[in-house]
CSV table of C-alpha atoms and ligand atoms in Angstrom, one decimal:
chain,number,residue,atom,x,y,z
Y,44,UNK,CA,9.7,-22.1,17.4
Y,45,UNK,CA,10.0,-19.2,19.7
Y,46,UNK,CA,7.5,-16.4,20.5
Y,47,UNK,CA,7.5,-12.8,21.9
Y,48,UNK,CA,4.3,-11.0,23.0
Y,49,UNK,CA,3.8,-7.3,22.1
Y,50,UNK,CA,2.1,-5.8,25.1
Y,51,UNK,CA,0.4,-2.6,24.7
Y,52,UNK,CA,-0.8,-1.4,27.9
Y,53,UNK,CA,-3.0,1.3,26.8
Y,54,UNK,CA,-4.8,-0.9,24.1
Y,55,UNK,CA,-5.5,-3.9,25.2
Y,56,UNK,CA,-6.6,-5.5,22.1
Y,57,UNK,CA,-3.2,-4.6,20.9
Y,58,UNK,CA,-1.5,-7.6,22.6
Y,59,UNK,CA,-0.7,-10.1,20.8
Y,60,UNK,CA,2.0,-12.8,19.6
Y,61,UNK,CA,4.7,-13.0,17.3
Y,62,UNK,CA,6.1,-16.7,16.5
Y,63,UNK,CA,9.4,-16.9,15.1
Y,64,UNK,CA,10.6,-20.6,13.5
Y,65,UNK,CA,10.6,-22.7,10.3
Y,66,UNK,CA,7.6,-23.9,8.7
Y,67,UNK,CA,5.1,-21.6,10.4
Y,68,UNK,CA,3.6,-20.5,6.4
Y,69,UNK,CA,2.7,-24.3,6.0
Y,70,UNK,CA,0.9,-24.7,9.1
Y,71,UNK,CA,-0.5,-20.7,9.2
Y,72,UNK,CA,-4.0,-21.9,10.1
Y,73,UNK,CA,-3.4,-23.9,13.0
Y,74,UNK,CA,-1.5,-21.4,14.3
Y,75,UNK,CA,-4.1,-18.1,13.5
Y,76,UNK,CA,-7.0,-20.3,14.4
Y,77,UNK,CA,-7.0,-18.8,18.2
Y,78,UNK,CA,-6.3,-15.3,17.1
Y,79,UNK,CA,-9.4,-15.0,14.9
Y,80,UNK,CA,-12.6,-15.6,14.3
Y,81,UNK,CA,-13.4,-15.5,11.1
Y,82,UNK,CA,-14.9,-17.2,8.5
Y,83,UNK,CA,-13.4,-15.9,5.5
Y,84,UNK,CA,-9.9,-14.7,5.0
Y,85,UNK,CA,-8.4,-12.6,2.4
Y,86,UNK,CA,-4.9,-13.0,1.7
Y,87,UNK,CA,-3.0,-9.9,0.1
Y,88,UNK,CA,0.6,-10.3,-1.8
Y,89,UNK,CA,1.7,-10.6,-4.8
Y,90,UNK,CA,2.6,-12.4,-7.7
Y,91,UNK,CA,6.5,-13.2,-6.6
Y,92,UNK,CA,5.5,-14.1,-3.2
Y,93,UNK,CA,2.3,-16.2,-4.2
Y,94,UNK,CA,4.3,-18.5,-6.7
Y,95,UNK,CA,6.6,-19.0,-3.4
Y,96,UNK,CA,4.1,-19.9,-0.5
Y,97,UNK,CA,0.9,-19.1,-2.2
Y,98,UNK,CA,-0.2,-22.9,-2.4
Y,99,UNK,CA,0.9,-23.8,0.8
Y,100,UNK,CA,-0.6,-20.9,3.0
Y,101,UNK,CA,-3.9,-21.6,0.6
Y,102,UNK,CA,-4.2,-25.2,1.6
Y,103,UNK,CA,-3.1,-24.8,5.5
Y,104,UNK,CA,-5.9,-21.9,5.9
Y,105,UNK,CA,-8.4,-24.5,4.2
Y,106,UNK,CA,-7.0,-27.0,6.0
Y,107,UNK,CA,-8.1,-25.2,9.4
Y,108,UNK,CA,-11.7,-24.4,8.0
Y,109,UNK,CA,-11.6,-21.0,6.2
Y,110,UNK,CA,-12.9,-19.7,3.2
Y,111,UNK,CA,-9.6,-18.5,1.5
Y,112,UNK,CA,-9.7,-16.0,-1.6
Y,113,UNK,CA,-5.8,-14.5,-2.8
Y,114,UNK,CA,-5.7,-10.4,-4.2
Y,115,UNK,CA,-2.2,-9.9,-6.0
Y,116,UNK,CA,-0.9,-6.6,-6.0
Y,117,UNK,CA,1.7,-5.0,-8.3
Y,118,UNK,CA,4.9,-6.0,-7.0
Y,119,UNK,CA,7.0,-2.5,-5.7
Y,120,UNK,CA,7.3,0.4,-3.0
Y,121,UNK,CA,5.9,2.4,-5.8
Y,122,UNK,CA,2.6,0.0,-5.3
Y,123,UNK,CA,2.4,1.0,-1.5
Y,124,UNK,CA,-0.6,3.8,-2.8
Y,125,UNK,CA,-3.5,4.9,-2.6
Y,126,UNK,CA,-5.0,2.6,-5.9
Y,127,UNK,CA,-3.5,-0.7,-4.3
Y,128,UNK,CA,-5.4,0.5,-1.1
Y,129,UNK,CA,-8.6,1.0,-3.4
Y,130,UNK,CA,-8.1,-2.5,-5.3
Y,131,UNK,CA,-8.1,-3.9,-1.4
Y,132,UNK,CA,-11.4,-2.4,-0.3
Y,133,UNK,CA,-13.0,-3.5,-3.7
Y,134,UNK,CA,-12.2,-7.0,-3.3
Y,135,UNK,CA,-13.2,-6.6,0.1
Y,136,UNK,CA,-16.4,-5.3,-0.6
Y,137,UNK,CA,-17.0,-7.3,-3.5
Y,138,UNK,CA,-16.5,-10.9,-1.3
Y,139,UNK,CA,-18.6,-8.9,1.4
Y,140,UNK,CA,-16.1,-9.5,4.4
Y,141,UNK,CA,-17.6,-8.7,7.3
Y,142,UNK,CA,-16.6,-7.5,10.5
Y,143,UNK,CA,-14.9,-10.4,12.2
Y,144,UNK,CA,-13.3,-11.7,8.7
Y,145,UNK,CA,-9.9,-10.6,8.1
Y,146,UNK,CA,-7.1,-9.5,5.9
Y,147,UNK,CA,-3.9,-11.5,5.9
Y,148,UNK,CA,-0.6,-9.6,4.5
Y,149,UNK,CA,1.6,-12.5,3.0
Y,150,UNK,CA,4.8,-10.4,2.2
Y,151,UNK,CA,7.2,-8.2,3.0
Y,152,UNK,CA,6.7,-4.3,4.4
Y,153,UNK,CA,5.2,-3.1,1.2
Y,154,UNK,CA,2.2,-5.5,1.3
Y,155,UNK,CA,2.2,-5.6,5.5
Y,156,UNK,CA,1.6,-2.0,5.3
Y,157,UNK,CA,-0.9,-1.2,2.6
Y,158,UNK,CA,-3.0,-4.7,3.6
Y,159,UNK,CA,-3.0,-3.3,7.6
Y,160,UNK,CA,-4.0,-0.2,6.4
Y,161,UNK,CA,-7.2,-1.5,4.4
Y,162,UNK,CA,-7.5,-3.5,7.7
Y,163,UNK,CA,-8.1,-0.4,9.8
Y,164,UNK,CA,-10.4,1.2,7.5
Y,165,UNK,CA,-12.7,-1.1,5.7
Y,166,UNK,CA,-16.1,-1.3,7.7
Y,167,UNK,CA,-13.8,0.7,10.8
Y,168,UNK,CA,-11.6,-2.2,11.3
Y,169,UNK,CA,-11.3,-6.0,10.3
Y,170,UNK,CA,-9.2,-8.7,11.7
Y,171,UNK,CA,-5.5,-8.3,10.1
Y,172,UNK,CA,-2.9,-10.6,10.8
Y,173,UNK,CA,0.8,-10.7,9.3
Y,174,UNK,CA,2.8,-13.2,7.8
Y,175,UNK,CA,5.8,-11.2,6.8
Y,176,UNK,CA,8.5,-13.2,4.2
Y,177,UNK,CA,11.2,-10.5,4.2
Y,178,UNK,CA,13.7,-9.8,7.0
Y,179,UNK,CA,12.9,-6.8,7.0
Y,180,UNK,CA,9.0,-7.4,7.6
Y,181,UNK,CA,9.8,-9.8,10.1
Y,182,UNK,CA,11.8,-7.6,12.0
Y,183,UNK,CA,10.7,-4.6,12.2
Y,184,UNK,CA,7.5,-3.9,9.7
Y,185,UNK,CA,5.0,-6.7,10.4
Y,186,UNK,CA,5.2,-5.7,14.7
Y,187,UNK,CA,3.9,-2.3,16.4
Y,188,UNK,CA,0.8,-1.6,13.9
Y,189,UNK,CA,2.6,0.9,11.6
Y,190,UNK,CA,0.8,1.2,8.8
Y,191,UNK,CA,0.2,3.1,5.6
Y,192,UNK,CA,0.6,4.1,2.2
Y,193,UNK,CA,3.0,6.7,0.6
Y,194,UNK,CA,1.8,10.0,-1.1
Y,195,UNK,CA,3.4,11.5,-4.1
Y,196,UNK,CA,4.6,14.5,-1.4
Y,197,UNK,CA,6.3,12.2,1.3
Y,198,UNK,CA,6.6,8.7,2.6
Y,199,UNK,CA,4.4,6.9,4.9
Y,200,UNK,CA,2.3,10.4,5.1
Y,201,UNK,CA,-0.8,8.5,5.0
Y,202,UNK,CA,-2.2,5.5,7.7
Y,203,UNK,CA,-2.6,5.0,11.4
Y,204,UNK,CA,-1.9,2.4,13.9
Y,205,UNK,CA,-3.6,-0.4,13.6
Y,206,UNK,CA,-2.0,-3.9,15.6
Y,207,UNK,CA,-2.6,-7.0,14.5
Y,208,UNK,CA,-3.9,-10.2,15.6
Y,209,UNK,CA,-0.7,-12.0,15.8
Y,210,UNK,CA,2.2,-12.5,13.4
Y,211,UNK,CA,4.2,-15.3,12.0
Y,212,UNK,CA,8.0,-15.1,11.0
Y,213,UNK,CA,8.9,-18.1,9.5
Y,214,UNK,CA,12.3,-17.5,8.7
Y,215,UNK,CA,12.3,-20.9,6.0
Y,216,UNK,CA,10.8,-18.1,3.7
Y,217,UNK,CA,14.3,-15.9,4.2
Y,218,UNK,CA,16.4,-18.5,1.9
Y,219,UNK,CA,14.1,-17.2,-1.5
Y,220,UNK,CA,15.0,-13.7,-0.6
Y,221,UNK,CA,17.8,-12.1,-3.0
Y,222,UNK,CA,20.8,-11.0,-1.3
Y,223,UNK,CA,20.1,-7.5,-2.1
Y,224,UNK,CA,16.9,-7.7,-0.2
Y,225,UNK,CA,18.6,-9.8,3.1
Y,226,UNK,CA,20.8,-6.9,2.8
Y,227,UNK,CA,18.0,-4.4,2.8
Y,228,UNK,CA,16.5,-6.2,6.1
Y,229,UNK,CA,19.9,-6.1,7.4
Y,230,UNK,CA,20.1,-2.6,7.3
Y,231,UNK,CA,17.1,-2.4,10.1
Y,232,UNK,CA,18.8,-5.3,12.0
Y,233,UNK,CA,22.1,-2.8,12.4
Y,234,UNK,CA,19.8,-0.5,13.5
Y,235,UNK,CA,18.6,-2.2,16.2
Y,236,UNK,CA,22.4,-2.6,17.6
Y,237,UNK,CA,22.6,1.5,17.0
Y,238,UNK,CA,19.7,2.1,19.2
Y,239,UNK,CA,19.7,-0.7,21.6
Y,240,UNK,CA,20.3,0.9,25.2
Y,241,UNK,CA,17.6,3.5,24.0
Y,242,UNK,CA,14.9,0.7,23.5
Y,243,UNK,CA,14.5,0.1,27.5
Y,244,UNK,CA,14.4,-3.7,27.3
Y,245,UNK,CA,15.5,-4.9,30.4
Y,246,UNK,CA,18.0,-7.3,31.7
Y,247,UNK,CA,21.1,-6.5,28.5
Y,248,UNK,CA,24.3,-7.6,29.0
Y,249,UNK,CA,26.3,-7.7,25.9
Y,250,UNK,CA,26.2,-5.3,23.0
Y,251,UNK,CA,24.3,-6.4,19.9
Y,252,UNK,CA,26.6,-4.8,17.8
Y,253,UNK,CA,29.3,-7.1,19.0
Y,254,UNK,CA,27.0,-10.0,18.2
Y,255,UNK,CA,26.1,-8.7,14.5
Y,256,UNK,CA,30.0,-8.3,13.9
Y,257,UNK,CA,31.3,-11.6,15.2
Y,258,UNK,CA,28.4,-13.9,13.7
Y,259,UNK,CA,28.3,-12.2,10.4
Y,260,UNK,CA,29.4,-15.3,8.6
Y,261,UNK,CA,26.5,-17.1,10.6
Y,262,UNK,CA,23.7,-14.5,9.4
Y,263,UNK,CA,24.5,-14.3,5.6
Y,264,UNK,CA,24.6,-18.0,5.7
Y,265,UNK,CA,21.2,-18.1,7.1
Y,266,UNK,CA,21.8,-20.8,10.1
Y,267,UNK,CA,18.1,-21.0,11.6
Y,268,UNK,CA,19.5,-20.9,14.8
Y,269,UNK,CA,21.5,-17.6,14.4
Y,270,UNK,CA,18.5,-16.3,12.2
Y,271,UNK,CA,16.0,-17.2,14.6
Y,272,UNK,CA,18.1,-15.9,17.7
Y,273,UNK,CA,18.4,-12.9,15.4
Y,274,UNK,CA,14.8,-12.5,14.5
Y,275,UNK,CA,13.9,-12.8,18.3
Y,276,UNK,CA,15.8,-10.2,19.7
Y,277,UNK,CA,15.0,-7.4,17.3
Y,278,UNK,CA,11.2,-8.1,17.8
Y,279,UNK,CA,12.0,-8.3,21.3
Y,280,UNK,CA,13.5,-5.1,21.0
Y,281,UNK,CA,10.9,-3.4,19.2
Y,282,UNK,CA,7.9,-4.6,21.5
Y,283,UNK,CA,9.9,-2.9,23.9
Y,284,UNK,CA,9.9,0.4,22.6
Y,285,UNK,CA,5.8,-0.1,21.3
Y,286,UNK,CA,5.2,-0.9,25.0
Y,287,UNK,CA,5.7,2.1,26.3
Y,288,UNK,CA,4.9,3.9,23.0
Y,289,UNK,CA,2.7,2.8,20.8
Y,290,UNK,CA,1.7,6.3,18.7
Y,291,UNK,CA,5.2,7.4,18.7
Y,292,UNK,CA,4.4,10.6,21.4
Y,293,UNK,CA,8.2,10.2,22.2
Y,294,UNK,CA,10.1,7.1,22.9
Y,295,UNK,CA,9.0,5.7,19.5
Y,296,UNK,CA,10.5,8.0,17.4
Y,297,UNK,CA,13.8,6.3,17.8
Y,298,UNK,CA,13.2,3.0,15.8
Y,299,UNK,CA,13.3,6.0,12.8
Y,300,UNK,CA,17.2,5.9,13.2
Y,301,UNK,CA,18.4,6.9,10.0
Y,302,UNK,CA,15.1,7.4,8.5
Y,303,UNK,CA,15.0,11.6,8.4
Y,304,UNK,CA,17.7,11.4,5.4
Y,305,UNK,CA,16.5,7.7,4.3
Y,306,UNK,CA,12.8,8.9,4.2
Y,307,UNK,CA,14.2,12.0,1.6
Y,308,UNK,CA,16.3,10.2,-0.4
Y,309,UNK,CA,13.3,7.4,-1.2
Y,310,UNK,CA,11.6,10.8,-2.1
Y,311,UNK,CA,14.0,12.2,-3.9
Y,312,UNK,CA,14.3,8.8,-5.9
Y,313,UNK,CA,10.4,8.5,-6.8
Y,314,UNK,CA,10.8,5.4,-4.5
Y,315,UNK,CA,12.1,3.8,-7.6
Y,316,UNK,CA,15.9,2.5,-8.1
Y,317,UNK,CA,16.6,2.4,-4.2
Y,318,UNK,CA,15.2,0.2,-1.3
Y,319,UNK,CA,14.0,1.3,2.0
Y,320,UNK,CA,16.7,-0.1,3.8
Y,321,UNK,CA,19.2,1.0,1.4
Y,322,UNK,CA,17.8,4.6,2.0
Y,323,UNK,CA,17.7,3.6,6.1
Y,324,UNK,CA,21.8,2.8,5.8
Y,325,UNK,CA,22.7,5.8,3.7
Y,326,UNK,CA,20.5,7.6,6.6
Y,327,UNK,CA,22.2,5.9,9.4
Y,328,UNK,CA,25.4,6.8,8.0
Y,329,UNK,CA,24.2,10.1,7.5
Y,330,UNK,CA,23.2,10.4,11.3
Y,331,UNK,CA,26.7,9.7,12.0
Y,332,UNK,CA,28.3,12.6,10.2
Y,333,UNK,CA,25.9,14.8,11.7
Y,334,UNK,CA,26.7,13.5,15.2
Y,335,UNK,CA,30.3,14.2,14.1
Y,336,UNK,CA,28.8,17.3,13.0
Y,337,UNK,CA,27.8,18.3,16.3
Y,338,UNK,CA,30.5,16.7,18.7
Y,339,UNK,CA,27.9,14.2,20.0
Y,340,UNK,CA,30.1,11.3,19.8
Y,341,UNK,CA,34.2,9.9,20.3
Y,342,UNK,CA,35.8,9.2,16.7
Y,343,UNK,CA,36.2,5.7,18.4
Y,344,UNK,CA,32.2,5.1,18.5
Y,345,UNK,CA,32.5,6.7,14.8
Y,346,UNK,CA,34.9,4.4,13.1
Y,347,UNK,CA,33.3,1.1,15.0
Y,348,UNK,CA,30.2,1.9,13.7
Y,349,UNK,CA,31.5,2.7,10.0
Y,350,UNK,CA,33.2,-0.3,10.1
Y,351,UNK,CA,30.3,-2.5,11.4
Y,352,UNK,CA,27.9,-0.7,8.5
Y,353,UNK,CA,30.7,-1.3,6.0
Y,354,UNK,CA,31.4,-4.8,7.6
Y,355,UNK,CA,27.7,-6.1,6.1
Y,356,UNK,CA,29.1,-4.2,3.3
Y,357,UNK,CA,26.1,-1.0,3.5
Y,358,UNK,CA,27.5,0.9,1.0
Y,359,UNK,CA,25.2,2.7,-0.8
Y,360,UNK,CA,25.4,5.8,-2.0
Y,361,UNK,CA,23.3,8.8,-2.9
Y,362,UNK,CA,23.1,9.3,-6.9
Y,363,UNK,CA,24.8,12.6,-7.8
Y,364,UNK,CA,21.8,13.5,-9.9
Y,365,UNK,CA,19.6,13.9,-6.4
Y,366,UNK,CA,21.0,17.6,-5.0
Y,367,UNK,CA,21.3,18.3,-1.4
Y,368,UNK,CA,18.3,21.0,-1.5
Y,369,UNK,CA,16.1,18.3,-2.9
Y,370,UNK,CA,17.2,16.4,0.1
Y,371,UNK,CA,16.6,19.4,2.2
Y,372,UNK,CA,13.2,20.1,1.1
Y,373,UNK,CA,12.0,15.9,1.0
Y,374,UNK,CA,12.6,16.3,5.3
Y,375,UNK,CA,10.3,19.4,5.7
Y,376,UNK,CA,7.3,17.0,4.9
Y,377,UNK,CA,8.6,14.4,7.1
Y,378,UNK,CA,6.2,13.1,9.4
Y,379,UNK,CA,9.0,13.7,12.4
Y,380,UNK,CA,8.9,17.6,12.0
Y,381,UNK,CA,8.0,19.4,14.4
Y,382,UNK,CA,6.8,23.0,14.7
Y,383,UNK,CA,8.9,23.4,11.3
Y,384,UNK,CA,11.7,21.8,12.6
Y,385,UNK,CA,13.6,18.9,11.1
Y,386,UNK,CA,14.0,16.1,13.7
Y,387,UNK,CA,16.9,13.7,13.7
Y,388,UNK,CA,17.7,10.9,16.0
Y,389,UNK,CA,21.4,11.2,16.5
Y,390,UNK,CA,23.9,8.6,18.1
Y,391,UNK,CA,25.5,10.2,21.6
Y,392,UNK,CA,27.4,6.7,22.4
Y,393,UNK,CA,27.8,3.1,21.6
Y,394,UNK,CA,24.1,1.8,21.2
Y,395,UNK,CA,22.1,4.8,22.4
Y,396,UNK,CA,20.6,7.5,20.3
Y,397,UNK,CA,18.4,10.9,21.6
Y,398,UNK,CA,16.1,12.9,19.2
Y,399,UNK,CA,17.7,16.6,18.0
Y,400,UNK,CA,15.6,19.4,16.5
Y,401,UNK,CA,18.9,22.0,16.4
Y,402,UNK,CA,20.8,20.2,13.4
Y,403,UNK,CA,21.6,23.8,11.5
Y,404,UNK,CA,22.0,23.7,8.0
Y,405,UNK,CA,25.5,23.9,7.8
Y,406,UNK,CA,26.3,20.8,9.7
Y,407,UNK,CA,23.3,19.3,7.6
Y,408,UNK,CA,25.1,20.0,4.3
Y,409,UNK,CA,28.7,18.8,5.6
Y,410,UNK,CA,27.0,15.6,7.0
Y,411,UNK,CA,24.8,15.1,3.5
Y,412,UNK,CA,27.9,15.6,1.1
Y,413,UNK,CA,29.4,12.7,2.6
Y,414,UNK,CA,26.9,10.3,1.7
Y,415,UNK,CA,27.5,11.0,-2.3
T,661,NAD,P1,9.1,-5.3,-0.1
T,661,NAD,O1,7.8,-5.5,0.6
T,661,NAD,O2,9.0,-4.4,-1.3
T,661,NAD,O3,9.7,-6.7,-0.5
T,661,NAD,C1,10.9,-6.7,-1.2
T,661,NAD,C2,10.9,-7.6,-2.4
T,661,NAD,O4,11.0,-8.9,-2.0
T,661,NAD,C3,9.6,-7.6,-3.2
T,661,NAD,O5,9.9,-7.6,-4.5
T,661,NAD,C4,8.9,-8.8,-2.8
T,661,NAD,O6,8.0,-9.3,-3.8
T,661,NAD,C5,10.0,-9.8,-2.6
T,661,NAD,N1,9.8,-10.8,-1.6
T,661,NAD,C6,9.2,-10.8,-0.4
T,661,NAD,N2,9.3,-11.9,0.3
T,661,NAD,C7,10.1,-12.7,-0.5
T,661,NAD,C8,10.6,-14.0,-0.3
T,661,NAD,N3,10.4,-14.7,0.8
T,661,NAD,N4,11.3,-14.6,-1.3
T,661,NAD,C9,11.6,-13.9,-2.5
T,661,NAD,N5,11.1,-12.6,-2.7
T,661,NAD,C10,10.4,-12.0,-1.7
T,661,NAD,O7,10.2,-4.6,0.9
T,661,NAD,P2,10.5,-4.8,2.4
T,661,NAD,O8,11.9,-4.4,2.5
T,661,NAD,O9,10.0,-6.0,3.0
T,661,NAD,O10,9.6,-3.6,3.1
T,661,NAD,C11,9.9,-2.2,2.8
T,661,NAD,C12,8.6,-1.5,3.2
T,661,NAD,O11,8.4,-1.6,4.6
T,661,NAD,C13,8.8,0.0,2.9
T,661,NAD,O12,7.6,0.5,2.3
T,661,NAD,C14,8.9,0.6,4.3
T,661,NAD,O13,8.4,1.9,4.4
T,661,NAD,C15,8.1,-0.3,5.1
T,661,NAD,N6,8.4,-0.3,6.6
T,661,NAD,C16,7.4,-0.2,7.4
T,661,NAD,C17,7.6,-0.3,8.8
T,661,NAD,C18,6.5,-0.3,9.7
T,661,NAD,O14,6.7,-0.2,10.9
T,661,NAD,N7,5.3,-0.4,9.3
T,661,NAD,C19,9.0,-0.4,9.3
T,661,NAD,C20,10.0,-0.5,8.3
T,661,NAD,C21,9.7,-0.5,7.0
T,662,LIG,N1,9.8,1.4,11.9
T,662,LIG,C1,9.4,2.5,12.7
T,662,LIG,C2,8.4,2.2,13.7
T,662,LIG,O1,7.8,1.1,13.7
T,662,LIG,O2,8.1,3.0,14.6
């Protein structure tokens, strides 16, 4: 087992743990029992994830002395709403939580995010820890107290920051995932080795990207230590970016590689038919068009990245159905715009990205064809 602390200067009760290892969902309560004090606990997910590690979260939270009660959500990003929200308070309010209970999201970055988000609101903020079961959740989601709710207008366009307690990855709950959901949480690991010299974690000395290519075989078959090793390092990555950024005033913005074109295409898809991280790879490779685009980067850095994208075999593409001005007008309500202004983060070399608010619509429309 391996932890990494998320240290948020400004907020001190925003530091806190993540452990990383196998069997952490069967032994959840003796390892939340410092990190809260409640005395009763409810446990959000849904009905998928409950018939997977339900039972054993149930007993070990038991186990450690807590009143345990279960809500099960509709399974979908098209549940990440407003009435999931609702049916969290009501239970809430109905088992009369009170301040120093908490909410627990068992799940991946659907659940983590609506469940933190009731956190943060019922009675002004209860306890919330995570116990993410997709890569993607334990990379990137369940750490840095992101979270919200979609609107019919825009992703994400409702929620706050809200961190929590501590979070456990146990990456045992990885082998249950379908490929095409590893894949989606791979999506958000390549981005980490897109944006890695940006994130300001100290002491690097090889390239991620390099890693991701040569131990592919290693990742999709899941050895703990790779997956572990693997797990680690993102989070490490990303507590290094929340550290000096926590409410995304600048530095932040960068772990949304990809996501100005991803965020639209969810949109423009009613967040049905396409995953997040599917969205997030067609973005990426959307970001490097436009960097193309705009003479940002070598055609060197262009074809290594293609090739590490279509290495993990990213190759999703945007239905024809969807046009370009649809696109267009998804990124004016994205929550990145500024002063009107579309914002993308853009590669300029091998692992580092900057933010751009002067992508013209020309260059847009080249770059966006491309990803049909
Ligand atoms: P998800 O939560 O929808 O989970 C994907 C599917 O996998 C679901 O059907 C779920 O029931 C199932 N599942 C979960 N764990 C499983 C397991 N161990 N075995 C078998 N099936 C399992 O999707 P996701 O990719 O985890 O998260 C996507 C969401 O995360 C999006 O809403 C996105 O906006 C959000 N997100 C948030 C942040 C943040 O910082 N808060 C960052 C990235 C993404
Ligand atoms: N996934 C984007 C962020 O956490 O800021």
């Amino acid at each position: 087992m391996q932890t990494v602390k998320v240290e948020i200067p400004q907020n001190q009760a925003g530091s806190y743990p993540i452990f990383i290892g196998q069997g952490l969902l069967e032994n959840a309560g003796t390892y939340i029992k410092q990190y809260t004090k409640a005395k009763k606990l409810l446990v959000v997910s849904n009905n998928t994830i409950n018939s997977l590690y339900g039972e054993e979260v149930k007993k070990s939270l038991e186990q450690a002395g807590y009143e345990v009660y279960f809500l099960l959500l509709e399974e979908g990003e098209q549940y990440k709403n407003a009435d999931s929200l609702q049916k969290i308070w009501t239970e809430a309010i109905r088992l009369k939580l009170e301040r120093k209970d908490a909410l627990i999201a068992l799940g991946g970055g659907v659940i983590g995010d609506v469940t933190g988000l009731a956190a943060s609101t019922y009675l002004r903020g209860v306890g919330f820890i995570q116990l993410p079961t997709t890569l993607l959740a334990q990379v990137d989601s369940s750490i840095g107290g992101k979270v919200a709710i979609n609107h019919d207008s825009g992703k994400n366009l409702i929620g706050s920051f809200y961190q929590p307690k501590a979070v456990l990855a146990d990456i045992s709950a990885l082998k249950t995932l379908s490929l095409r959901e590893f894949k989606v949480g791979l999506a958000e690991v390549l981005k980490y080795g897109f944006i890695e010299k940006s994130c300001g974690l100290s002491g690097l000395n090889s390239s991620f990207s390099l890693y991701l290519m040569e131990n592919k075989a290693s990742i999709m078959a899941l050895e703990p230590s790779i997956v572990e090793n693997l797990v680690k390092y993102c989070c490490r990555l990303k507590a290094a970016v929340v550290n000096k950024d926590e409410k995304e005033s600048g530095l932040r913005a960068i772990l949304n590689f990809g996501h100005t074109t991803g965020h639209a295409v969810e949109k423009c898809y009613g967040y049905k038919g396409i995953n997040h991280g599917e969205a997030v790879a067609i973005g990426m490779k959307g970001a490097f068009f436009i960097a193309m685009e705009k003479g940002l980067i070598s055609q060197k850095y262009f074809e290594d990245a293609l090739s590490l994208l279509n290495n993990y075999e990213m190759d999703y593409r945007i239905e024809k159905n969807i046009s370009i001005d649809s696109l267009y007008e998804a990124m004016q309500v994205d929550k990145k715009v500024q002063s009107g202004k579309i914002r993308f983060i853009l590669p300029v070399s091998p692992s580092e990205v900057r933010i751009f608010d002067d992508v013209n619509k020309q260059q847009l429309n080249n770059a966006l064809k491309k990803l049909y």
